Coordinates of C-alpha atoms and ligand atoms in Angstrom, one line a residue:
M296 CA 24.5 -14.2 18.5
K297 CA 22.9 -11.0 17.5
S298 CA 22.7 -11.6 13.8
F299 CA 19.6 -13.9 13.8
Y300 CA 17.8 -11.4 16.1
K301 CA 18.8 -8.6 13.7
S302 CA 17.5 -10.4 10.7
L303 CA 14.1 -11.0 12.4
L304 CA 14.0 -7.3 13.1
L305 CA 14.9 -6.5 9.4
L306 CA 12.2 -8.9 8.3
G307 CA 9.8 -7.3 10.7
G308 CA 10.5 -4.0 9.1
L309 CA 9.2 -5.4 5.8
L310 CA 6.0 -6.9 7.1
P311 CA 2.7 -5.3 7.8
M312 CA 1.8 -4.9 11.5
S313 CA -0.7 -7.7 11.4
S314 CA 2.0 -10.2 10.4
M315 CA 4.5 -8.8 12.8
A316 CA 2.2 -9.6 15.6
Q317 CA 2.5 -13.3 14.6
L318 CA 6.3 -13.3 14.9
P319 CA 7.8 -15.1 17.9
L320 CA 9.7 -12.8 20.3
V321 CA 13.3 -13.8 20.1
T322 CA 15.2 -13.0 23.2
E323 CA 18.0 -15.5 23.0
T324 CA 20.7 -15.5 20.4
L325 CA 21.5 -18.4 18.1
P326 CA 25.0 -19.8 17.6
N327 CA 26.8 -18.5 14.5
P328 CA 30.0 -20.6 14.5
D329 CA 31.0 -19.5 11.0
N330 CA 30.5 -15.8 11.9
E331 CA 28.4 -15.4 8.8
P332 CA 27.2 -11.9 7.9
V333 CA 23.4 -11.2 8.4
P334 CA 21.5 -11.1 5.1
V335 CA 20.5 -7.7 3.8
Q336 CA 16.8 -8.3 2.9
P337 CA 15.3 -9.0 0.5
V338 CA 17.4 -11.9 -0.8
P339 CA 16.8 -14.0 -3.9
H340 CA 14.9 -17.3 -3.7
P341 CA 17.3 -20.2 -4.6
R342 CA 15.5 -20.6 -7.9
Q343 CA 16.1 -16.9 -8.7
L344 CA 19.8 -17.5 -7.9
K345 CA 20.0 -20.4 -10.3
W346 CA 18.2 -18.4 -12.9
Q347 CA 20.6 -15.5 -12.5
E348 CA 23.6 -17.8 -13.0
T349 CA 22.2 -18.6 -16.5
E350 CA 23.3 -15.1 -17.4
F351 CA 23.0 -15.3 -21.2
Y352 CA 20.5 -17.3 -23.1
A353 CA 18.6 -17.4 -26.4
F354 CA 15.1 -16.5 -27.4
F355 CA 13.6 -18.3 -30.4
H356 CA 10.4 -16.7 -31.9
Y357 CA 9.0 -19.3 -34.3
G358 CA 5.4 -20.2 -35.2
M359 CA 2.5 -19.1 -37.3
N360 CA 4.0 -15.6 -37.8
T361 CA 7.0 -17.2 -39.5
Y362 CA 4.7 -18.2 -42.4
T363 CA 2.3 -15.2 -42.4
G364 CA 5.1 -12.5 -42.1
L365 CA 3.3 -10.9 -39.2
E366 CA 4.7 -10.0 -35.8
W367 CA 1.3 -10.2 -34.0
G368 CA -1.1 -12.6 -35.7
N369 CA -4.8 -11.8 -35.3
G370 CA -5.8 -15.3 -34.2
D371 CA -7.8 -16.0 -37.3
E372 CA -5.0 -17.6 -39.4
A373 CA -6.0 -21.0 -40.8
E374 CA -4.0 -23.8 -39.2
T375 CA -2.9 -24.9 -42.7
R376 CA -0.8 -21.8 -43.1
F377 CA 1.7 -23.3 -40.7
A378 CA 3.7 -25.3 -43.3
P379 CA 7.4 -25.7 -42.6
T380 CA 9.5 -26.4 -45.7
A381 CA 11.5 -29.0 -43.6
A382 CA 11.3 -30.5 -40.2
P383 CA 12.0 -27.7 -37.6
N384 CA 15.3 -28.4 -35.9
P385 CA 15.6 -27.0 -32.4
K386 CA 18.9 -28.8 -31.9
Q387 CA 20.5 -26.6 -34.6
W388 CA 19.0 -23.5 -32.8
L389 CA 20.5 -24.5 -29.4
Q390 CA 23.8 -25.6 -30.8
A391 CA 24.3 -22.1 -32.3
A392 CA 23.3 -20.6 -28.9
K393 CA 25.8 -22.8 -27.2
D394 CA 28.5 -21.7 -29.6
A395 CA 27.8 -18.1 -28.7
G396 CA 28.6 -18.9 -25.0
M397 CA 24.9 -19.0 -24.0
K398 CA 23.8 -21.4 -21.2
G399 CA 20.2 -22.0 -22.3
G400 CA 17.3 -21.0 -24.5
I401 CA 13.6 -20.2 -24.4
A402 CA 11.3 -21.3 -27.3
V403 CA 8.1 -19.6 -28.1
V404 CA 5.5 -22.3 -28.1
K405 CA 2.4 -20.0 -28.3
H406 CA 2.4 -16.4 -29.3
H407 CA -0.5 -13.9 -29.1
D408 CA -2.2 -15.5 -32.2
G409 CA -2.9 -18.6 -30.0
F410 CA -1.4 -21.2 -32.4
C411 CA 0.1 -24.0 -30.3
L412 CA 3.4 -25.6 -31.4
W413 CA 2.5 -28.9 -29.7
P414 CA -0.5 -31.2 -29.9
T415 CA -2.5 -29.7 -27.0
E416 CA -5.8 -30.8 -25.8
T417 CA -6.8 -27.2 -25.0
T418 CA -7.6 -26.0 -28.5
T419 CA -7.8 -27.3 -32.1
H420 CA -5.7 -24.3 -33.1
N421 CA -2.5 -26.3 -33.1
V422 CA 0.1 -28.1 -35.1
T423 CA -2.0 -31.3 -35.7
A424 CA -4.2 -29.3 -38.1
S425 CA -1.3 -27.7 -40.0
G426 CA -0.6 -27.6 -43.7
N427 CA 1.8 -30.4 -44.4
D428 CA 3.5 -33.4 -42.7
F429 CA 6.4 -31.4 -41.4
G430 CA 3.9 -29.2 -39.7
R431 CA 1.7 -32.0 -38.4
N432 CA 4.8 -33.8 -36.9
T433 CA 6.1 -30.6 -35.3
N434 CA 6.3 -30.6 -31.5
I435 CA 8.6 -27.7 -30.5
P436 CA 8.5 -28.2 -26.7
R437 CA 9.2 -31.9 -27.0
D438 CA 12.1 -31.5 -29.4
F439 CA 13.5 -28.3 -27.8
A440 CA 13.6 -29.9 -24.3
A441 CA 15.2 -33.0 -25.7
A442 CA 17.9 -31.1 -27.6
A443 CA 18.6 -28.9 -24.6
K444 CA 19.2 -32.0 -22.4
E445 CA 21.4 -33.5 -25.1
L446 CA 23.5 -30.3 -25.3
G447 CA 23.6 -29.6 -21.6
M448 CA 21.7 -26.3 -22.0
K449 CA 18.9 -25.0 -19.8
Y450 CA 15.5 -24.6 -21.4
G451 CA 12.2 -22.9 -21.0
F452 CA 9.1 -21.8 -22.9
Y453 CA 7.3 -18.6 -23.9
I454 CA 3.6 -19.0 -23.7
S455 CA 1.5 -16.0 -24.4
P456 CA -1.2 -15.3 -21.8
W457 CA -2.9 -13.1 -24.3
D458 CA -4.7 -15.4 -26.8
R459 CA -6.3 -13.7 -29.8
N460 CA -7.7 -17.0 -31.1
S461 CA -9.5 -18.3 -28.0
V462 CA -13.2 -17.7 -27.9
H463 CA -12.9 -17.9 -24.1
Y464 CA -10.3 -15.1 -23.8
G465 CA -11.5 -12.7 -21.1
T466 CA -13.4 -15.3 -19.1
D467 CA -12.4 -17.5 -16.1
K468 CA -12.8 -20.5 -18.4
Y469 CA -9.9 -19.3 -20.5
V470 CA -7.6 -18.9 -17.4
K471 CA -8.5 -22.3 -15.9
D472 CA -9.2 -24.6 -18.9
V473 CA -6.9 -23.1 -21.5
F474 CA -4.0 -21.0 -20.2
L475 CA -3.2 -22.8 -16.9
K476 CA -3.8 -26.1 -18.6
Q477 CA -1.4 -25.2 -21.4
C478 CA 1.3 -24.3 -18.8
A479 CA 0.7 -27.6 -17.1
E480 CA 0.8 -29.6 -20.4
L481 CA 4.3 -28.2 -21.0
A482 CA 5.6 -30.0 -17.9
Q483 CA 5.2 -33.3 -19.7
Y484 CA 8.3 -32.3 -21.8
G485 CA 10.4 -31.6 -18.7
T486 CA 10.1 -30.4 -15.2
D487 CA 13.6 -28.8 -15.0
Q488 CA 12.5 -25.7 -17.0
F489 CA 14.4 -22.7 -15.8
E490 CA 12.0 -19.9 -16.9
M491 CA 8.5 -19.4 -18.3
W492 CA 8.0 -16.2 -20.2
F493 CA 4.7 -14.4 -20.0
D494 CA 4.6 -11.1 -21.8
G495 CA 2.5 -7.9 -21.5
A496 CA -0.8 -9.9 -21.3
N497 CA -3.2 -7.0 -21.1
G498 CA -5.4 -8.2 -24.0
G499 CA -6.5 -6.1 -26.9
S500 CA -8.3 -6.5 -30.2
G501 CA -8.5 -9.9 -31.9
Y502 CA -10.5 -12.7 -33.6
Y503 CA -11.5 -14.5 -30.4
G504 CA -13.2 -17.4 -32.1
G505 CA -15.2 -15.1 -34.4
R506 CA -16.2 -12.5 -31.8
N507 CA -13.8 -10.0 -33.6
T508 CA -13.8 -7.7 -30.7
T509 CA -11.5 -6.0 -28.1
V510 CA -11.0 -7.7 -24.8
N511 CA -9.0 -5.9 -22.2
V512 CA -8.0 -7.6 -19.0
D513 CA -6.3 -6.5 -15.8
R514 CA -3.2 -8.6 -15.9
S515 CA -2.5 -8.1 -12.2
T516 CA -5.7 -10.1 -11.3
Y517 CA -7.0 -11.9 -14.4
Y518 CA -4.5 -14.7 -14.7
D519 CA -4.8 -16.0 -11.1
V520 CA -1.0 -15.7 -10.9
P521 CA -0.6 -16.8 -7.3
N522 CA -2.3 -20.1 -8.2
L523 CA -0.4 -20.4 -11.4
R524 CA 2.9 -19.8 -9.6
D525 CA 2.2 -22.4 -7.0
S526 CA 1.0 -24.9 -9.6
V527 CA 4.1 -24.5 -11.8
H528 CA 6.5 -24.6 -8.8
K529 CA 5.0 -27.8 -7.6
V530 CA 6.0 -29.6 -10.7
C531 CA 8.9 -27.3 -12.0
P532 CA 10.6 -26.1 -8.8
D533 CA 13.4 -24.2 -10.5
C534 CA 11.1 -22.4 -13.1
V535 CA 11.2 -18.6 -12.7
L536 CA 8.0 -16.9 -13.9
W537 CA 8.9 -13.8 -15.9
G538 CA 6.6 -10.8 -16.3
V539 CA 3.1 -11.3 -14.8
G540 CA 4.6 -14.2 -12.9
G541 CA 6.5 -11.7 -10.7
E542 CA 9.8 -13.4 -10.3
A543 CA 12.0 -11.5 -12.8
R544 CA 11.4 -8.0 -14.3
W545 CA 11.4 -6.6 -17.8
I546 CA 14.4 -4.4 -18.1
G547 CA 12.2 -1.6 -19.6
N548 CA 13.5 -1.5 -23.2
E549 CA 14.1 -4.0 -26.0
A550 CA 17.4 -2.4 -27.1
G551 CA 19.7 -4.6 -25.0
W552 CA 20.8 -2.4 -22.2
A553 CA 20.4 -2.1 -18.4
G554 CA 21.1 0.9 -16.3
E555 CA 24.7 1.3 -15.0
T556 CA 23.0 1.6 -11.6
N557 CA 20.9 -1.5 -11.4
W558 CA 19.3 -2.9 -8.2
S559 CA 17.7 -6.3 -8.2
T560 CA 15.2 -5.1 -5.7
E561 CA 11.8 -3.5 -6.3
N562 CA 8.7 -2.2 -4.5
R563 CA 5.3 -3.7 -4.4
D564 CA 3.8 -0.9 -6.5
Y565 CA 6.3 -1.5 -9.2
A566 CA 4.5 -0.6 -12.4
G567 CA 6.5 -3.0 -14.5
E568 CA 7.6 -0.6 -17.2
N569 CA 8.8 2.6 -15.4
N570 CA 11.9 1.7 -13.6
G571 CA 13.0 -1.5 -15.3
M572 CA 16.5 -0.4 -16.2
Y573 CA 17.5 0.6 -12.7
G574 CA 15.4 -1.2 -10.0
T575 CA 15.0 0.4 -6.7
E576 CA 17.5 0.6 -3.9
G577 CA 15.9 -0.7 -0.7
G578 CA 13.0 -2.1 -2.7
W579 CA 11.2 -4.7 -0.6
F580 CA 11.2 -7.7 -2.9
W581 CA 13.7 -9.4 -5.1
L582 CA 12.9 -8.8 -8.7
P583 CA 16.0 -9.1 -10.9
G584 CA 16.2 -7.6 -14.4
E585 CA 16.1 -9.5 -17.7
S586 CA 16.9 -7.8 -21.0
D587 CA 15.2 -9.2 -24.1
A588 CA 16.8 -8.0 -27.3
K589 CA 16.9 -8.9 -31.0
A590 CA 20.1 -10.2 -32.6
T591 CA 18.6 -9.3 -36.0
N592 CA 17.5 -6.1 -37.7
R593 CA 13.7 -6.8 -38.3
G594 CA 11.2 -8.3 -35.9
W595 CA 11.1 -11.0 -33.2
F596 CA 9.9 -13.4 -35.9
Y597 CA 11.8 -14.2 -39.1
H598 CA 11.2 -11.9 -42.1
D599 CA 12.7 -12.3 -45.6
G600 CA 15.7 -10.1 -46.1
E601 CA 16.6 -9.7 -42.5
A602 CA 20.2 -9.6 -41.4
P603 CA 21.9 -10.2 -38.0
L604 CA 23.6 -7.4 -36.1
T605 CA 27.4 -7.4 -36.1
P606 CA 29.3 -9.5 -33.5
E607 CA 30.8 -6.1 -32.1
R608 CA 27.2 -4.8 -31.6
L609 CA 26.2 -8.0 -29.9
F610 CA 29.3 -7.9 -27.7
Q611 CA 28.3 -4.4 -26.6
M612 CA 24.8 -5.7 -25.7
Y613 CA 26.5 -8.3 -23.6
L614 CA 28.5 -5.8 -21.7
E615 CA 25.5 -3.5 -21.2
T616 CA 23.3 -6.3 -19.8
V617 CA 25.2 -9.2 -18.3
G618 CA 27.9 -6.7 -17.4
R619 CA 25.3 -4.6 -15.6
N620 CA 23.6 -7.0 -13.3
A621 CA 20.9 -8.2 -15.8
T622 CA 20.5 -11.4 -17.7
L623 CA 20.4 -11.2 -21.6
I624 CA 17.9 -13.2 -23.6
L625 CA 18.9 -12.7 -27.2
N626 CA 16.4 -13.4 -29.9
I627 CA 17.4 -15.3 -33.1
P628 CA 14.4 -16.2 -35.3
P629 CA 14.3 -19.6 -37.1
N630 CA 13.3 -19.3 -40.8
K631 CA 10.5 -21.1 -42.8
A632 CA 12.6 -24.3 -42.9
G633 CA 12.7 -24.2 -39.1
V634 CA 16.4 -23.5 -38.8
L635 CA 18.5 -20.5 -38.0
P636 CA 19.9 -18.9 -41.2
D637 CA 23.7 -19.3 -41.7
A638 CA 24.2 -15.5 -41.3
S639 CA 22.7 -15.6 -37.8
V640 CA 24.7 -18.7 -36.9
N641 CA 27.9 -16.9 -38.0
A642 CA 27.0 -13.7 -36.1
L643 CA 26.4 -15.7 -32.9
K644 CA 29.6 -17.6 -33.4
G645 CA 31.4 -14.2 -33.9
M646 CA 29.9 -12.9 -30.7
G647 CA 30.9 -16.0 -28.8
D648 CA 34.5 -15.7 -30.1
L649 CA 34.6 -12.0 -28.9
I650 CA 33.4 -13.0 -25.4
K651 CA 36.0 -15.7 -25.2
A652 CA 38.9 -13.6 -26.6
R653 CA 38.1 -10.6 -24.4
L654 CA 36.8 -12.0 -21.2
G655 CA 38.2 -15.5 -21.3
N656 CA 41.6 -15.1 -19.7
D657 CA 41.3 -13.9 -16.2
L658 CA 44.5 -12.1 -15.1
A659 CA 43.4 -11.8 -11.5
K660 CA 44.2 -15.4 -11.0
N661 CA 47.9 -14.7 -11.2
A662 CA 47.8 -11.6 -9.0
T663 CA 48.6 -11.1 -5.3
V664 CA 45.5 -9.8 -3.6
E665 CA 45.5 -7.5 -0.5
V666 CA 42.5 -6.1 1.3
S667 CA 42.1 -3.3 3.9
E668 CA 40.1 -5.6 6.2
T669 CA 39.1 -9.3 6.4
R670 CA 36.2 -10.5 8.4
T671 CA 37.0 -12.7 11.4
A672 CA 36.9 -16.3 10.3
G673 CA 34.4 -18.8 11.7
A674 CA 34.9 -22.5 12.5
A675 CA 34.3 -23.7 8.9
R676 CA 34.4 -20.6 6.8
N677 CA 36.9 -17.8 6.2
Y678 CA 36.4 -14.5 4.4
E679 CA 39.9 -14.1 3.0
A680 CA 40.9 -12.1 -0.1
A681 CA 41.9 -15.4 -1.8
N682 CA 38.2 -16.2 -2.1
L683 CA 38.0 -13.5 -4.7
I684 CA 40.1 -15.4 -7.2
D685 CA 39.5 -19.0 -6.3
G686 CA 36.8 -19.6 -9.0
N687 CA 34.4 -20.8 -6.4
K688 CA 31.0 -19.0 -6.3
E689 CA 30.3 -20.2 -2.8
T690 CA 33.2 -18.5 -1.1
Y691 CA 33.5 -14.8 -0.7
W692 CA 35.6 -12.0 0.9
A693 CA 33.9 -9.9 3.5
T694 CA 34.7 -7.2 6.0
N695 CA 33.5 -7.2 9.6
D696 CA 30.0 -5.9 10.5
G697 CA 29.9 -2.1 10.5
T698 CA 32.7 -1.7 7.9
T699 CA 31.1 -0.4 4.7
S700 CA 34.2 0.9 2.9
A701 CA 37.3 -1.0 1.9
T702 CA 40.1 -1.4 -0.6
I703 CA 41.2 -4.4 -2.6
T704 CA 44.5 -4.3 -4.3
L705 CA 45.8 -6.7 -7.0
T706 CA 49.5 -6.7 -7.8
W707 CA 51.3 -8.5 -10.6
D708 CA 55.0 -9.5 -10.8
T709 CA 55.2 -8.2 -14.3
P710 CA 53.0 -5.4 -15.9
Q711 CA 49.8 -6.6 -17.5
T712 CA 47.7 -5.0 -20.3
I713 CA 44.1 -4.8 -18.9
R714 CA 40.8 -3.6 -20.3
Y715 CA 38.0 -4.9 -18.2
V716 CA 37.3 -5.4 -14.5
E717 CA 34.6 -7.9 -13.4
L718 CA 33.1 -7.8 -9.9
M719 CA 30.5 -10.2 -8.4
E720 CA 28.6 -9.8 -5.1
Y721 CA 27.6 -12.8 -3.1
I722 CA 23.9 -12.0 -3.6
A723 CA 22.6 -14.9 -1.7
K724 CA 22.9 -12.5 1.3
G725 CA 21.5 -9.5 -0.6
Q726 CA 22.7 -6.7 -2.9
R727 CA 24.9 -4.3 -0.9
V728 CA 27.6 -2.3 -2.7
K729 CA 26.5 1.3 -3.4
G730 CA 29.7 3.0 -4.6
F731 CA 33.2 2.0 -5.8
K732 CA 36.0 3.2 -8.0
I733 CA 38.7 1.5 -10.0
E734 CA 42.3 2.7 -10.3
T735 CA 45.4 1.4 -12.1
S736 CA 49.0 1.9 -11.3
T737 CA 52.1 1.3 -13.4
N738 CA 54.4 1.3 -10.3
G739 CA 52.2 0.3 -7.4
T740 CA 52.5 3.8 -5.8
S741 CA 50.8 6.4 -8.0
W742 CA 47.2 5.7 -9.1
T743 CA 45.0 6.8 -12.0
Q744 CA 41.2 6.4 -11.8
R745 CA 39.7 4.6 -14.8
A746 CA 36.1 4.6 -16.2
T747 CA 35.5 8.0 -14.6
N748 CA 32.4 8.5 -16.8
V749 CA 30.8 5.3 -15.7
Q750 CA 28.4 5.2 -12.8
T751 CA 30.0 2.8 -10.4
T752 CA 27.1 2.8 -8.0
T753 CA 26.0 -0.8 -8.0
V754 CA 27.5 -4.3 -8.6
G755 CA 24.9 -7.0 -7.9
Y756 CA 25.3 -10.5 -9.3
K757 CA 27.8 -9.3 -12.0
R758 CA 29.3 -6.1 -13.2
I759 CA 31.8 -5.7 -16.0
I760 CA 33.5 -2.3 -16.3
P761 CA 35.4 -1.3 -19.5
L762 CA 38.3 0.6 -18.1
N763 CA 38.2 3.1 -21.0
G764 CA 34.7 3.9 -20.0
S765 CA 33.1 2.8 -23.3
T766 CA 31.1 -0.3 -24.1
S767 CA 30.9 0.6 -27.8
S768 CA 34.4 1.8 -28.8
S769 CA 36.7 -0.8 -30.3
Y770 CA 38.7 -3.1 -28.1
G771 CA 41.5 -0.5 -27.8
N772 CA 45.1 -0.9 -26.5
G773 CA 44.1 -1.3 -22.9
Y774 CA 46.1 0.0 -19.9
E775 CA 49.4 -1.2 -18.7
A776 CA 49.2 -2.0 -15.0
K777 CA 51.4 -3.4 -12.3
A778 CA 48.6 -3.0 -9.8
L779 CA 44.8 -2.4 -9.7
R780 CA 42.9 -1.0 -6.8
I781 CA 39.1 -1.2 -6.2
T782 CA 37.9 1.2 -3.5
I783 CA 34.4 0.4 -2.1
S784 CA 33.2 3.7 -0.8
D785 CA 29.7 2.7 0.4
S786 CA 27.6 -0.4 1.0
R787 CA 24.3 -1.2 2.6
A788 CA 26.1 -3.4 5.1
C789 CA 29.5 -5.1 5.1
P790 CA 30.4 -5.8 1.4
L791 CA 30.6 -9.5 0.3
L792 CA 32.3 -10.1 -3.0
S793 CA 32.7 -13.5 -4.5
K794 CA 34.8 -12.6 -7.5
I795 CA 37.2 -10.1 -9.1
G796 CA 38.1 -10.8 -12.6
V797 CA 40.6 -8.8 -14.7
Y798 CA 40.9 -9.1 -18.4
Ligands
LIG100 C1 6.4 -8.7 -26.5 C2 5.5 -9.3 -27.6 O1 4.4 -8.5 -27.8 C3 6.4 -9.4 -28.8 O2 5.7 -9.9 -29.9 C4 7.6 -10.3 -28.5 O3 7.1 -11.6 -28.2 C5 8.3 -9.8 -27.2 C6 9.5 -10.6 -26.8 O4 7.4 -9.6 -26.2 O5 5.6 -8.5 -25.4

C-alpha cells in the first residue's frame, strides 16, 4: 500500500541529501491490513511517549542550600554544613506527591554547588563528610528510588552538569571522570528512571577547588551529550534526558504555564529558551515541553518563612500546563529536617482534591457519540467514535486519508452541567490537529460556541479547555448542555483522537 512509501518520502524530506542517497528505493507497497494512518513525522520515541504519560510529577530541591539558605551555593561550603536535624524522609515527600495526583518525582541529588547527596567515588564533596550522623547516613537516590518503587511512583534525578566545587570543571576530565561517572553511579539505585534533569549548564563563576574563577563552557559541545545519552540509555532505556540531553524542552518560563498553542516539535536550531512555550509547527524533531514551577512562594530550596501557593493557584497551573500539552514538574522543598512542611503537604492535598473533584467524573462516558466520518476499518483495528470514550489509550477515532476536518457530537439523555472539555491526540503517529472549536447546545439543534477567547489551535498529547474561557476564575456554575460538538477545522493529516473527556 502507499502509506509505507509515503512515510519514506516524508522521512526523506527530513534528511540531508547525503543520507537520502543511502535510502533503499521502494517501488513495491507493503501490506497494511489494519488500514493504519501514515505517521506525520516526527513522532515521539517510545520513551518520550511513556514520559509524556507521566503528565504531572514532583520536583524536590534539597541539599547543601537547605542549610546555607542559598539558592546557588558557590561550591566552597564545608561539607559539615550539611547537617539534617532528622533523617531525611523521601517516602514522606513522594506520598504527598501521590496524594496530589502526581505520578512520579525527581529529586535533586547534586545542585550547582557540587555537593553530592550519595556516597560517590567521584568527589569527597559528599554526604559522607557531613556534619552529623543523619547527614553521614543520608543517601537520597537510594532512599528516593526505594520509596518510589514502594509507592508505585516513577522516579528520576536532577544532577547539575555545572559544578562550582570541582577543580576539574571546564576540562575533559570533569566530563569523563566526574559528571558522566556520577550519572552512571546513579543507575545503581535503579535503571527504571524516567527522567534525568540537566539544567542550564553554561558554567559561570565559582570556587572550583580554590581556583575562584569564572569558567564558561559551550553546553552544546562540552558535555559530550551524544555519548552521555547513549550510555544512559544502555542502562536506563526509559530515561528521558531533559535540557542539554535534548529529549524534552524547557517550557521557557518558571511560572507554570505553556502556550495555548503548543507543538511538541522543534527545529534543529532551537535555541532552548526562545520558543519554549509554543514549540514549532512542522519542526523536524520531537521535543515536547516540560514546565518546571514552584509550589511555594520563595526559592527552589527551602527558606524559613516560606508558604505554599493556594490549591486554586496550583490547579490553575495544572490547567495551563498539563491542559496545554506540557508536563508539569512542581517543586516542593523539603525543610532542614528533610521532610515537607505540613503546610506544603496540605496545599498539595488540596490541589489533588480539586483535580479529582473537577476532572474526576467523565460525563463523556455516558454520552452517545456521533462523528461526521469514520476511517474504514482494517482486519484487526477499527477507528470508531466509541474509541473516544473507551478509556483505552491504544484505540483512537480517525477519518480517512485526505479528510482534515470533521465533527464529533456528544449527546446525553438528560441535560448535563459541564465546565471542561479534554481532548487527546494519538501522538504515537504525530501531532496533527491545527484548529478546532467547541460548542454546546441545550436542545441538540441550536449551538453556542464556548471558550471563544481561547486559542484552539493545537491539541497534542492532552488539552483541557475551560468552557468559560478562563483558567483562573472560580469554578463557576458551568453550562447546561444536552449536546456538545467539537469541530476540527484543520489538521496536518487525517486527525486521530484517542480521547474526549467532558467534566
Ligand atoms: C535552574 C537552576 O539554576 C535553579 O537553581 C533550579 O534548580 C531550577 C529548577 O533550574 O536552572
